Amino acid sequence: MSLLPIAILVGFVTLIVFKRELHTISFFGGLIMNEVLNWLLKHILQEPRPCGGGHTSVTTEYGMPSSHSQFIWFFVVYFFLFLYLRMHQTNNARCVELLWRHILSIILLAVALFVSYSRVYLLYHTWSQVIYGGVAGMVMGVVWFFITQEVLTPLFPKIAAWPISEFFLVRDTSLIPNILWFEYTVTRSETINEKINLKIQ
């Protein structure tokens, strides 16, 4: 679980390289800003880690707030808001679609709780360091989500129209209610058209 933040960051870089979608880039930017905030808080508060832990692999001697806890709770809270607010639920939303959102939310919540507990169990942090890290991550996640929605999203069409954005194929999907369904239908339609063209040839 100690490597989970790195795995998430690698996943984001992969998504950005292959999808090049502005909301994903903004989400990633929020994670980086969250890490910067954690670094600042640690060096302002300068509260040491608990005694007795194997801290040879950590990058700083300070433990308040827990960077792992702050990272995972930012990620989970932002993802919750994305699932339930960004991916609008329509009146004809299928039960299966709603069910997988709830299941995914429960899994993410369980992962966040497990990561938080592991930091105390491995003696990297005290409970207070983990709790304050979680609170900081949740607050930052909510704030950054609404900054993205209310401030950045209206700018996405203009950013996507920049020559450099067009050169790198950067996309804006903010006006698409359900991006998963949109990509599925477009891909399926294109596949059918290609099959028809091959038969004609």
N, C-alpha and C. Protein backbone atom coordinates (compact mmCIF):
# COMPACT_ATOMS: atom_id res chain seq x y z
N MET A 1 0.81 -1.21 0.00
CA MET A 1 0.00 0.00 0.00
C MET A 1 0.86 1.27 0.00
N SER A 2 2.12 1.15 0.41
CA SER A 2 2.99 2.32 0.42
C SER A 2 3.26 2.84 -0.99
N LEU A 3 3.19 1.93 -1.97
CA LEU A 3 3.46 2.32 -3.35
C LEU A 3 2.20 2.72 -4.11
N LEU A 4 1.05 2.69 -3.44
CA LEU A 4 -0.21 3.01 -4.12
C LEU A 4 -0.23 4.41 -4.73
N PRO A 5 0.24 5.46 -4.01
CA PRO A 5 0.26 6.79 -4.64
C PRO A 5 1.08 6.83 -5.93
N ILE A 6 2.22 6.11 -5.93
CA ILE A 6 3.04 6.07 -7.14
C ILE A 6 2.29 5.38 -8.27
N ALA A 7 1.59 4.29 -7.95
CA ALA A 7 0.80 3.58 -8.96
C ALA A 7 -0.29 4.47 -9.53
N ILE A 8 -0.95 5.26 -8.66
CA ILE A 8 -1.99 6.17 -9.12
C ILE A 8 -1.41 7.25 -10.03
N LEU A 9 -0.26 7.81 -9.65
CA LEU A 9 0.39 8.84 -10.47
C LEU A 9 0.80 8.28 -11.83
N VAL A 10 1.34 7.06 -11.83
CA VAL A 10 1.70 6.42 -13.11
C VAL A 10 0.47 6.22 -13.98
N GLY A 11 -0.64 5.81 -13.32
CA GLY A 11 -1.89 5.65 -14.05
C GLY A 11 -2.37 6.95 -14.66
N PHE A 12 -2.23 8.04 -13.91
CA PHE A 12 -2.64 9.35 -14.44
C PHE A 12 -1.78 9.76 -15.63
N VAL A 13 -0.48 9.57 -15.53
CA VAL A 13 0.41 9.92 -16.64
C VAL A 13 0.04 9.12 -17.88
N THR A 14 -0.25 7.83 -17.69
CA THR A 14 -0.66 6.98 -18.81
C THR A 14 -1.96 7.48 -19.44
N LEU A 15 -2.95 7.83 -18.58
CA LEU A 15 -4.22 8.35 -19.09
C LEU A 15 -4.02 9.64 -19.87
N ILE A 16 -3.17 10.53 -19.34
CA ILE A 16 -2.93 11.81 -19.99
C ILE A 16 -2.27 11.61 -21.35
N VAL A 17 -1.31 10.69 -21.41
CA VAL A 17 -0.60 10.45 -22.67
C VAL A 17 -1.54 9.89 -23.73
N PHE A 18 -2.42 8.96 -23.33
CA PHE A 18 -3.28 8.28 -24.31
C PHE A 18 -4.63 8.96 -24.52
N LYS A 19 -5.16 9.64 -23.49
CA LYS A 19 -6.47 10.30 -23.62
C LYS A 19 -6.35 11.78 -23.93
N ARG A 20 -5.39 12.46 -23.27
CA ARG A 20 -5.14 13.89 -23.48
C ARG A 20 -6.40 14.72 -23.25
N GLU A 21 -7.08 14.42 -22.15
CA GLU A 21 -8.35 15.07 -21.82
C GLU A 21 -8.11 16.08 -20.72
N LEU A 22 -8.69 17.28 -20.87
CA LEU A 22 -8.37 18.39 -19.98
C LEU A 22 -8.80 18.15 -18.53
N HIS A 23 -9.95 17.48 -18.32
CA HIS A 23 -10.38 17.23 -16.95
C HIS A 23 -9.41 16.28 -16.24
N THR A 24 -8.91 15.29 -16.95
CA THR A 24 -7.92 14.38 -16.38
C THR A 24 -6.64 15.13 -16.02
N ILE A 25 -6.22 16.04 -16.90
CA ILE A 25 -5.03 16.85 -16.64
C ILE A 25 -5.26 17.73 -15.41
N SER A 26 -6.46 18.28 -15.27
CA SER A 26 -6.77 19.12 -14.11
C SER A 26 -6.77 18.28 -12.83
N PHE A 27 -7.33 17.08 -12.88
CA PHE A 27 -7.33 16.16 -11.74
C PHE A 27 -5.89 15.88 -11.30
N PHE A 28 -5.04 15.59 -12.26
CA PHE A 28 -3.62 15.32 -11.99
C PHE A 28 -2.95 16.55 -11.39
N GLY A 29 -3.26 17.71 -11.93
CA GLY A 29 -2.71 18.95 -11.38
C GLY A 29 -3.12 19.16 -9.93
N GLY A 30 -4.36 18.80 -9.61
CA GLY A 30 -4.83 18.89 -8.23
C GLY A 30 -4.06 17.97 -7.29
N LEU A 31 -3.75 16.76 -7.76
CA LEU A 31 -2.96 15.83 -6.96
C LEU A 31 -1.57 16.41 -6.67
N ILE A 32 -0.96 17.02 -7.68
CA ILE A 32 0.36 17.61 -7.49
C ILE A 32 0.29 18.77 -6.50
N MET A 33 -0.73 19.62 -6.63
CA MET A 33 -0.89 20.74 -5.70
C MET A 33 -1.14 20.24 -4.28
N ASN A 34 -1.87 19.14 -4.16
CA ASN A 34 -2.14 18.53 -2.86
C ASN A 34 -0.83 18.06 -2.22
N GLU A 35 0.07 17.50 -3.03
CA GLU A 35 1.37 17.06 -2.52
C GLU A 35 2.23 18.25 -2.08
N VAL A 36 2.17 19.34 -2.85
CA VAL A 36 2.91 20.55 -2.49
C VAL A 36 2.39 21.10 -1.16
N LEU A 37 1.06 21.12 -0.99
CA LEU A 37 0.46 21.58 0.27
C LEU A 37 0.92 20.72 1.43
N ASN A 38 0.98 19.40 1.23
CA ASN A 38 1.43 18.50 2.28
C ASN A 38 2.87 18.79 2.68
N TRP A 39 3.72 19.03 1.70
CA TRP A 39 5.13 19.34 1.97
C TRP A 39 5.24 20.63 2.79
N LEU A 40 4.45 21.62 2.41
CA LEU A 40 4.47 22.90 3.14
C LEU A 40 4.00 22.72 4.58
N LEU A 41 2.90 21.98 4.76
CA LEU A 41 2.37 21.75 6.11
C LEU A 41 3.37 21.01 6.98
N LYS A 42 4.03 20.01 6.41
CA LYS A 42 5.01 19.24 7.18
C LYS A 42 6.15 20.14 7.66
N HIS A 43 6.62 21.03 6.80
CA HIS A 43 7.76 21.86 7.16
C HIS A 43 7.35 23.08 8.01
N ILE A 44 6.07 23.38 8.02
CA ILE A 44 5.59 24.44 8.93
C ILE A 44 5.36 23.87 10.33
N LEU A 45 4.69 22.71 10.39
CA LEU A 45 4.35 22.11 11.68
C LEU A 45 5.55 21.39 12.31
N GLN A 46 6.35 20.72 11.47
CA GLN A 46 7.57 20.04 11.92
C GLN A 46 7.33 19.07 13.10
N GLU A 47 6.25 18.32 13.00
CA GLU A 47 5.97 17.32 14.04
C GLU A 47 6.64 16.01 13.64
N PRO A 48 7.48 15.45 14.51
CA PRO A 48 8.21 14.23 14.15
C PRO A 48 7.31 13.01 14.02
N ARG A 49 7.83 12.01 13.35
CA ARG A 49 7.13 10.73 13.23
C ARG A 49 7.21 9.99 14.57
N PRO A 50 6.36 8.99 14.75
CA PRO A 50 6.40 8.25 16.03
C PRO A 50 7.70 7.47 16.19
N CYS A 51 8.11 7.28 17.41
CA CYS A 51 9.32 6.50 17.71
C CYS A 51 9.07 5.02 17.46
N GLY A 52 10.10 4.33 17.06
CA GLY A 52 10.00 2.87 16.91
C GLY A 52 9.70 2.41 15.51
N GLY A 53 9.44 3.32 14.58
CA GLY A 53 9.13 2.91 13.21
C GLY A 53 10.38 2.85 12.35
N GLY A 54 10.34 2.03 11.30
CA GLY A 54 11.45 1.98 10.37
C GLY A 54 11.30 3.07 9.32
N HIS A 55 11.93 4.20 9.56
CA HIS A 55 11.71 5.38 8.72
C HIS A 55 12.86 5.64 7.76
N THR A 56 13.66 4.63 7.48
CA THR A 56 14.82 4.85 6.63
C THR A 56 14.44 5.13 5.18
N SER A 57 13.24 4.71 4.77
CA SER A 57 12.84 4.87 3.37
C SER A 57 12.03 6.13 3.11
N VAL A 58 11.71 6.91 4.14
CA VAL A 58 10.88 8.09 3.96
C VAL A 58 11.72 9.27 3.53
N THR A 59 11.08 10.23 2.86
CA THR A 59 11.81 11.37 2.31
C THR A 59 11.93 12.53 3.28
N THR A 60 11.17 12.53 4.37
CA THR A 60 11.25 13.59 5.35
C THR A 60 11.02 13.03 6.75
N GLU A 61 11.66 13.67 7.74
CA GLU A 61 11.53 13.20 9.12
C GLU A 61 10.21 13.63 9.75
N TYR A 62 9.51 14.55 9.11
CA TYR A 62 8.27 15.08 9.69
C TYR A 62 7.09 14.20 9.30
N GLY A 63 6.10 14.12 10.22
CA GLY A 63 4.98 13.23 9.97
C GLY A 63 3.61 13.87 9.95
N MET A 64 3.53 15.17 10.23
CA MET A 64 2.23 15.85 10.31
C MET A 64 2.08 16.83 9.15
N PRO A 65 1.09 16.60 8.28
CA PRO A 65 0.14 15.48 8.22
C PRO A 65 0.70 14.34 7.36
N SER A 66 0.07 13.18 7.44
CA SER A 66 0.50 12.03 6.64
C SER A 66 0.27 12.30 5.16
N SER A 67 1.33 12.17 4.37
CA SER A 67 1.20 12.43 2.93
C SER A 67 0.38 11.34 2.24
N HIS A 68 0.55 10.09 2.67
CA HIS A 68 -0.23 9.00 2.08
C HIS A 68 -1.73 9.20 2.35
N SER A 69 -2.05 9.54 3.60
CA SER A 69 -3.44 9.75 3.96
C SER A 69 -4.02 10.94 3.20
N GLN A 70 -3.28 12.03 3.12
CA GLN A 70 -3.76 13.21 2.41
C GLN A 70 -3.94 12.92 0.93
N PHE A 71 -3.01 12.17 0.35
CA PHE A 71 -3.07 11.84 -1.08
C PHE A 71 -4.29 10.98 -1.39
N ILE A 72 -4.45 9.88 -0.63
CA ILE A 72 -5.52 8.93 -0.96
C ILE A 72 -6.90 9.53 -0.72
N TRP A 73 -7.05 10.36 0.33
CA TRP A 73 -8.36 10.96 0.59
C TRP A 73 -8.68 12.06 -0.40
N PHE A 74 -7.69 12.78 -0.89
CA PHE A 74 -7.93 13.72 -1.99
C PHE A 74 -8.45 12.96 -3.20
N PHE A 75 -7.74 11.88 -3.55
CA PHE A 75 -8.10 11.10 -4.73
C PHE A 75 -9.51 10.54 -4.61
N VAL A 76 -9.83 9.94 -3.47
CA VAL A 76 -11.13 9.29 -3.28
C VAL A 76 -12.27 10.31 -3.28
N VAL A 77 -12.12 11.41 -2.55
CA VAL A 77 -13.19 12.42 -2.49
C VAL A 77 -13.41 13.05 -3.85
N TYR A 78 -12.33 13.38 -4.56
CA TYR A 78 -12.48 13.96 -5.90
C TYR A 78 -13.17 12.96 -6.82
N PHE A 79 -12.78 11.69 -6.72
CA PHE A 79 -13.37 10.67 -7.58
C PHE A 79 -14.85 10.48 -7.27
N PHE A 80 -15.21 10.52 -5.97
CA PHE A 80 -16.63 10.46 -5.60
C PHE A 80 -17.41 11.58 -6.28
N LEU A 81 -16.91 12.80 -6.17
CA LEU A 81 -17.59 13.96 -6.77
C LEU A 81 -17.66 13.83 -8.28
N PHE A 82 -16.61 13.28 -8.88
CA PHE A 82 -16.62 13.08 -10.33
C PHE A 82 -17.68 12.07 -10.73
N LEU A 83 -17.76 10.98 -9.97
CA LEU A 83 -18.72 9.92 -10.29
C LEU A 83 -20.16 10.39 -10.19
N TYR A 84 -20.46 11.14 -9.12
CA TYR A 84 -21.86 11.46 -8.82
C TYR A 84 -22.30 12.84 -9.29
N LEU A 85 -21.35 13.74 -9.59
CA LEU A 85 -21.72 15.07 -10.06
C LEU A 85 -21.30 15.32 -11.51
N ARG A 86 -20.08 14.93 -11.84
CA ARG A 86 -19.61 15.15 -13.21
C ARG A 86 -20.28 14.19 -14.19
N MET A 87 -20.36 12.92 -13.85
CA MET A 87 -21.05 11.94 -14.68
C MET A 87 -22.52 11.96 -14.30
N HIS A 88 -23.27 12.88 -14.92
CA HIS A 88 -24.66 13.13 -14.55
C HIS A 88 -25.50 11.86 -14.63
N GLN A 89 -26.37 11.70 -13.64
CA GLN A 89 -27.32 10.59 -13.66
C GLN A 89 -28.59 11.05 -14.37
N THR A 90 -28.87 10.40 -15.47
CA THR A 90 -30.07 10.74 -16.24
C THR A 90 -31.26 9.97 -15.70
N ASN A 91 -32.44 10.39 -16.11
CA ASN A 91 -33.67 9.75 -15.63
C ASN A 91 -33.77 8.30 -16.06
N ASN A 92 -33.16 7.99 -17.21
CA ASN A 92 -33.24 6.63 -17.72
C ASN A 92 -31.97 5.84 -17.43
N ALA A 93 -31.21 6.28 -16.41
CA ALA A 93 -29.99 5.57 -16.04
C ALA A 93 -30.33 4.15 -15.61
N ARG A 94 -29.57 3.23 -16.15
CA ARG A 94 -29.83 1.83 -15.85
C ARG A 94 -29.37 1.47 -14.45
N CYS A 95 -30.05 0.49 -13.86
CA CYS A 95 -29.69 0.06 -12.51
C CYS A 95 -28.25 -0.44 -12.45
N VAL A 96 -27.82 -1.12 -13.52
CA VAL A 96 -26.46 -1.66 -13.55
C VAL A 96 -25.44 -0.52 -13.50
N GLU A 97 -25.73 0.56 -14.24
CA GLU A 97 -24.81 1.70 -14.26
C GLU A 97 -24.70 2.34 -12.88
N LEU A 98 -25.83 2.48 -12.21
CA LEU A 98 -25.82 3.07 -10.88
C LEU A 98 -25.15 2.13 -9.88
N LEU A 99 -25.36 0.83 -10.07
CA LEU A 99 -24.80 -0.16 -9.15
C LEU A 99 -23.28 -0.15 -9.19
N TRP A 100 -22.69 -0.08 -10.40
CA TRP A 100 -21.23 -0.13 -10.47
C TRP A 100 -20.61 1.12 -9.86
N ARG A 101 -21.33 2.24 -9.92
CA ARG A 101 -20.81 3.45 -9.26
C ARG A 101 -20.75 3.25 -7.76
N HIS A 102 -21.81 2.67 -7.20
CA HIS A 102 -21.85 2.45 -5.75
C HIS A 102 -20.79 1.43 -5.32
N ILE A 103 -20.63 0.36 -6.11
CA ILE A 103 -19.63 -0.66 -5.79
C ILE A 103 -18.23 -0.06 -5.85
N LEU A 104 -17.96 0.72 -6.90
CA LEU A 104 -16.64 1.35 -7.04
C LEU A 104 -16.38 2.32 -5.88
N SER A 105 -17.40 3.04 -5.46
CA SER A 105 -17.26 3.97 -4.33
C SER A 105 -16.91 3.23 -3.05
N ILE A 106 -17.57 2.10 -2.82
CA ILE A 106 -17.30 1.31 -1.62
C ILE A 106 -15.87 0.77 -1.64
N ILE A 107 -15.42 0.31 -2.81
CA ILE A 107 -14.06 -0.21 -2.94
C ILE A 107 -13.03 0.89 -2.67
N LEU A 108 -13.25 2.07 -3.25
CA LEU A 108 -12.33 3.18 -3.04
C LEU A 108 -12.29 3.60 -1.57
N LEU A 109 -13.47 3.62 -0.93
CA LEU A 109 -13.53 3.97 0.49
C LEU A 109 -12.75 2.96 1.33
N ALA A 110 -12.91 1.68 1.01
CA ALA A 110 -12.19 0.63 1.73
C ALA A 110 -10.68 0.77 1.54
N VAL A 111 -10.26 1.09 0.32
CA VAL A 111 -8.83 1.28 0.04
C VAL A 111 -8.28 2.45 0.85
N ALA A 112 -9.02 3.57 0.89
CA ALA A 112 -8.58 4.75 1.63
C ALA A 112 -8.45 4.45 3.13
N LEU A 113 -9.41 3.72 3.67
CA LEU A 113 -9.35 3.35 5.09
C LEU A 113 -8.18 2.43 5.37
N PHE A 114 -7.94 1.49 4.45
CA PHE A 114 -6.84 0.54 4.63
C PHE A 114 -5.49 1.24 4.56
N VAL A 115 -5.33 2.15 3.60
CA VAL A 115 -4.09 2.92 3.48
C VAL A 115 -3.85 3.74 4.74
N SER A 116 -4.90 4.39 5.23
CA SER A 116 -4.77 5.21 6.44
C SER A 116 -4.36 4.36 7.63
N TYR A 117 -5.01 3.22 7.80
CA TYR A 117 -4.69 2.33 8.92
C TYR A 117 -3.26 1.80 8.81
N SER A 118 -2.82 1.48 7.59
CA SER A 118 -1.49 0.90 7.40
C SER A 118 -0.39 1.86 7.82
N ARG A 119 -0.62 3.17 7.68
CA ARG A 119 0.41 4.15 8.06
C ARG A 119 0.64 4.15 9.58
N VAL A 120 -0.43 3.88 10.34
CA VAL A 120 -0.30 3.79 11.79
C VAL A 120 0.27 2.42 12.17
N TYR A 121 -0.23 1.37 11.53
CA TYR A 121 0.22 0.01 11.83
C TYR A 121 1.71 -0.15 11.59
N LEU A 122 2.23 0.47 10.53
CA LEU A 122 3.65 0.37 10.19
C LEU A 122 4.51 1.38 10.95
N LEU A 123 3.87 2.15 11.85
CA LEU A 123 4.55 3.13 12.71
C LEU A 123 5.20 4.27 11.94
N TYR A 124 4.64 4.57 10.77
CA TYR A 124 5.12 5.74 10.03
C TYR A 124 4.46 7.03 10.55
N HIS A 125 3.26 6.88 11.13
CA HIS A 125 2.52 8.04 11.59
C HIS A 125 1.72 7.71 12.84
N THR A 126 1.34 8.75 13.56
CA THR A 126 0.38 8.60 14.66
C THR A 126 -1.03 8.72 14.08
N TRP A 127 -2.02 8.37 14.91
CA TRP A 127 -3.40 8.50 14.45
C TRP A 127 -3.75 9.95 14.12
N SER A 128 -3.27 10.89 14.92
CA SER A 128 -3.58 12.30 14.66
C SER A 128 -2.99 12.76 13.33
N GLN A 129 -1.79 12.30 13.00
CA GLN A 129 -1.16 12.67 11.73
C GLN A 129 -1.94 12.12 10.54
N VAL A 130 -2.44 10.91 10.70
CA VAL A 130 -3.23 10.29 9.63
C VAL A 130 -4.59 10.98 9.49
N ILE A 131 -5.23 11.27 10.62
CA ILE A 131 -6.56 11.91 10.58
C ILE A 131 -6.47 13.31 9.99
N TYR A 132 -5.50 14.09 10.44
CA TYR A 132 -5.35 15.45 9.89
C TYR A 132 -4.96 15.41 8.42
N GLY A 133 -4.17 14.41 8.04
CA GLY A 133 -3.84 14.25 6.63
C GLY A 133 -5.08 13.95 5.80
N GLY A 134 -5.93 13.06 6.34
CA GLY A 134 -7.18 12.73 5.65
C GLY A 134 -8.10 13.93 5.51
N VAL A 135 -8.22 14.72 6.58
CA VAL A 135 -9.08 15.91 6.54
C VAL A 135 -8.54 16.91 5.52
N ALA A 136 -7.21 17.12 5.53
CA ALA A 136 -6.60 18.05 4.57
C ALA A 136 -6.84 17.58 3.14
N GLY A 137 -6.70 16.27 2.90
CA GLY A 137 -6.93 15.73 1.56
C GLY A 137 -8.37 15.88 1.12
N MET A 138 -9.32 15.61 2.03
CA MET A 138 -10.73 15.73 1.68
C MET A 138 -11.12 17.18 1.37
N VAL A 139 -10.64 18.10 2.19
CA VAL A 139 -10.94 19.52 1.95
C VAL A 139 -10.35 19.96 0.62
N MET A 140 -9.10 19.59 0.39
CA MET A 140 -8.43 19.95 -0.85
C MET A 140 -9.14 19.33 -2.06
N GLY A 141 -9.62 18.09 -1.90
CA GLY A 141 -10.33 17.43 -2.99
C GLY A 141 -11.62 18.14 -3.36
N VAL A 142 -12.38 18.54 -2.34
CA VAL A 142 -13.64 19.26 -2.59
C VAL A 142 -13.37 20.61 -3.23
N VAL A 143 -12.40 21.34 -2.67
CA VAL A 143 -12.07 22.68 -3.19
C VAL A 143 -11.59 22.59 -4.63
N TRP A 144 -10.69 21.65 -4.91
CA TRP A 144 -10.14 21.56 -6.26
C TRP A 144 -11.19 21.08 -7.27
N PHE A 145 -12.10 20.22 -6.85
CA PHE A 145 -13.16 19.78 -7.76
C PHE A 145 -14.03 20.95 -8.19
N PHE A 146 -14.42 21.78 -7.22
CA PHE A 146 -15.29 22.90 -7.56
C PHE A 146 -14.54 24.02 -8.29
N ILE A 147 -13.24 24.15 -8.05
CA ILE A 147 -12.44 25.07 -8.88
C ILE A 147 -12.41 24.58 -10.31
N THR A 148 -12.21 23.27 -10.48
CA THR A 148 -12.20 22.69 -11.82
C THR A 148 -13.54 22.87 -12.52
N GLN A 149 -14.64 22.61 -11.77
CA GLN A 149 -15.97 22.69 -12.37
C GLN A 149 -16.40 24.13 -12.67
N GLU A 150 -16.16 25.03 -11.73
CA GLU A 150 -16.70 26.39 -11.85
C GLU A 150 -15.76 27.39 -12.51
N VAL A 151 -14.46 27.15 -12.38
CA VAL A 151 -13.48 28.12 -12.92
C VAL A 151 -12.80 27.60 -14.17
N LEU A 152 -12.29 26.37 -14.11
CA LEU A 152 -11.49 25.86 -15.22
C LEU A 152 -12.32 25.29 -16.36
N THR A 153 -13.39 24.56 -16.03
CA THR A 153 -14.20 23.93 -17.08
C THR A 153 -14.74 24.92 -18.11
N PRO A 154 -15.24 26.12 -17.72
CA PRO A 154 -15.66 27.08 -18.74
C PRO A 154 -14.53 27.53 -19.67
N LEU A 155 -13.28 27.37 -19.23
CA LEU A 155 -12.13 27.75 -20.05
C LEU A 155 -11.64 26.62 -20.95
N PHE A 156 -12.10 25.39 -20.67
CA PHE A 156 -11.61 24.24 -21.43
C PHE A 156 -11.83 24.35 -22.94
N PRO A 157 -13.02 24.81 -23.42
CA PRO A 157 -13.19 24.92 -24.88
C PRO A 157 -12.16 25.86 -25.52
N LYS A 158 -11.85 26.96 -24.84
CA LYS A 158 -10.84 27.89 -25.37
C LYS A 158 -9.45 27.26 -25.36
N ILE A 159 -9.14 26.55 -24.27
CA ILE A 159 -7.83 25.91 -24.17
C ILE A 159 -7.68 24.82 -25.24
N ALA A 160 -8.76 24.06 -25.46
CA ALA A 160 -8.73 22.99 -26.46
C ALA A 160 -8.56 23.54 -27.87
N ALA A 161 -8.96 24.80 -28.07
CA ALA A 161 -8.86 25.42 -29.40
C ALA A 161 -7.50 26.07 -29.65
N TRP A 162 -6.66 26.12 -28.65
CA TRP A 162 -5.32 26.68 -28.85
C TRP A 162 -4.55 25.84 -29.88
N PRO A 163 -3.73 26.47 -30.71
CA PRO A 163 -2.95 25.70 -31.70
C PRO A 163 -2.10 24.60 -31.08
N ILE A 164 -1.48 24.90 -29.92
CA ILE A 164 -0.64 23.89 -29.28
C ILE A 164 -1.48 22.72 -28.78
N SER A 165 -2.72 23.00 -28.33
CA SER A 165 -3.62 21.93 -27.89
C SER A 165 -4.04 21.06 -29.06
N GLU A 166 -4.33 21.69 -30.19
CA GLU A 166 -4.71 20.94 -31.39
C GLU A 166 -3.53 20.11 -31.90
N PHE A 167 -2.32 20.66 -31.77
CA PHE A 167 -1.13 19.93 -32.22
C PHE A 167 -0.95 18.65 -31.40
N PHE A 168 -1.17 18.75 -30.07
CA PHE A 168 -1.00 17.59 -29.19
C PHE A 168 -2.29 16.81 -28.99
N LEU A 169 -3.34 17.16 -29.75
CA LEU A 169 -4.62 16.45 -29.72
C LEU A 169 -5.26 16.47 -28.33
N VAL A 170 -5.13 17.59 -27.63
CA VAL A 170 -5.74 17.75 -26.32
C VAL A 170 -7.24 17.94 -26.50
N ARG A 171 -8.05 17.22 -25.71
CA ARG A 171 -9.50 17.22 -25.90
C ARG A 171 -10.23 17.83 -24.71
N ASP A 172 -11.42 18.36 -25.02
CA ASP A 172 -12.33 18.83 -23.98
C ASP A 172 -13.62 18.03 -24.07
N THR A 173 -13.91 17.25 -23.03
CA THR A 173 -15.14 16.44 -23.01
C THR A 173 -16.10 16.91 -21.92
N SER A 174 -15.93 18.15 -21.47
CA SER A 174 -16.71 18.65 -20.33
C SER A 174 -18.20 18.76 -20.63
N LEU A 175 -18.58 18.90 -21.91
CA LEU A 175 -20.00 19.04 -22.26
C LEU A 175 -20.68 17.69 -22.49
N ILE A 176 -19.92 16.61 -22.39
CA ILE A 176 -20.48 15.28 -22.58
C ILE A 176 -20.89 14.72 -21.22
N PRO A 177 -22.16 14.47 -20.97
CA PRO A 177 -22.63 14.05 -19.64
C PRO A 177 -22.00 12.77 -19.14
N ASN A 178 -21.94 11.75 -20.01
CA ASN A 178 -21.41 10.44 -19.61
C ASN A 178 -20.35 10.04 -20.62
N ILE A 179 -19.10 10.34 -20.28
CA ILE A 179 -18.01 10.13 -21.23
C ILE A 179 -17.80 8.66 -21.54
N LEU A 180 -18.05 7.76 -20.56
CA LEU A 180 -17.88 6.34 -20.81
C LEU A 180 -18.86 5.84 -21.86
N TRP A 181 -20.13 6.25 -21.72
CA TRP A 181 -21.15 5.85 -22.69
C TRP A 181 -20.88 6.46 -24.06
N PHE A 182 -20.42 7.69 -24.08
CA PHE A 182 -20.11 8.37 -25.34
C PHE A 182 -18.99 7.64 -26.08
N GLU A 183 -17.90 7.33 -25.37
CA GLU A 183 -16.78 6.65 -26.02
C GLU A 183 -17.17 5.25 -26.48
N TYR A 184 -18.01 4.59 -25.70
CA TYR A 184 -18.47 3.25 -26.09
C TYR A 184 -19.28 3.30 -27.38
N THR A 185 -20.26 4.23 -27.45
CA THR A 185 -21.12 4.30 -28.63
C THR A 185 -20.34 4.75 -29.86
N VAL A 186 -19.43 5.69 -29.70
CA VAL A 186 -18.64 6.17 -30.84
C VAL A 186 -17.73 5.05 -31.37
N THR A 187 -17.08 4.34 -30.45
CA THR A 187 -16.20 3.25 -30.86
C THR A 187 -16.98 2.13 -31.54
N ARG A 188 -18.14 1.81 -30.98
CA ARG A 188 -18.96 0.75 -31.57
C ARG A 188 -19.46 1.15 -32.95
N SER A 189 -19.90 2.40 -33.08
CA SER A 189 -20.38 2.89 -34.37
C SER A 189 -19.27 2.88 -35.42
N GLU A 190 -18.09 3.30 -35.03
CA GLU A 190 -16.97 3.33 -35.97
C GLU A 190 -16.56 1.91 -36.38
N THR A 191 -16.62 0.98 -35.44
CA THR A 191 -16.29 -0.42 -35.74
C THR A 191 -17.27 -1.00 -36.75
N ILE A 192 -18.56 -0.73 -36.55
CA ILE A 192 -19.59 -1.22 -37.48
C ILE A 192 -19.39 -0.63 -38.87
N ASN A 193 -19.09 0.67 -38.94
CA ASN A 193 -18.86 1.34 -40.23
C ASN A 193 -17.66 0.74 -40.95
N GLU A 194 -16.61 0.44 -40.20
CA GLU A 194 -15.41 -0.15 -40.81
C GLU A 194 -15.70 -1.54 -41.35
N LYS A 195 -16.50 -2.32 -40.62
CA LYS A 195 -16.87 -3.66 -41.09
C LYS A 195 -17.67 -3.57 -42.39
N ILE A 196 -18.60 -2.60 -42.44
CA ILE A 196 -19.40 -2.40 -43.65
C ILE A 196 -18.51 -2.03 -44.83
N ASN A 197 -17.57 -1.13 -44.60
CA ASN A 197 -16.67 -0.69 -45.66
C ASN A 197 -15.81 -1.84 -46.18
N LEU A 198 -15.37 -2.71 -45.26
CA LEU A 198 -14.57 -3.86 -45.67
C LEU A 198 -15.37 -4.82 -46.53
N LYS A 199 -16.66 -5.01 -46.18
CA LYS A 199 -17.51 -5.90 -46.96
C LYS A 199 -17.75 -5.34 -48.36
N ILE A 200 -17.94 -4.02 -48.43
CA ILE A 200 -18.18 -3.38 -49.73
C ILE A 200 -16.96 -3.52 -50.64
N GLN A 201 -15.79 -3.38 -50.03
CA GLN A 201 -14.56 -3.52 -50.82
C GLN A 201 -14.33 -4.96 -51.26
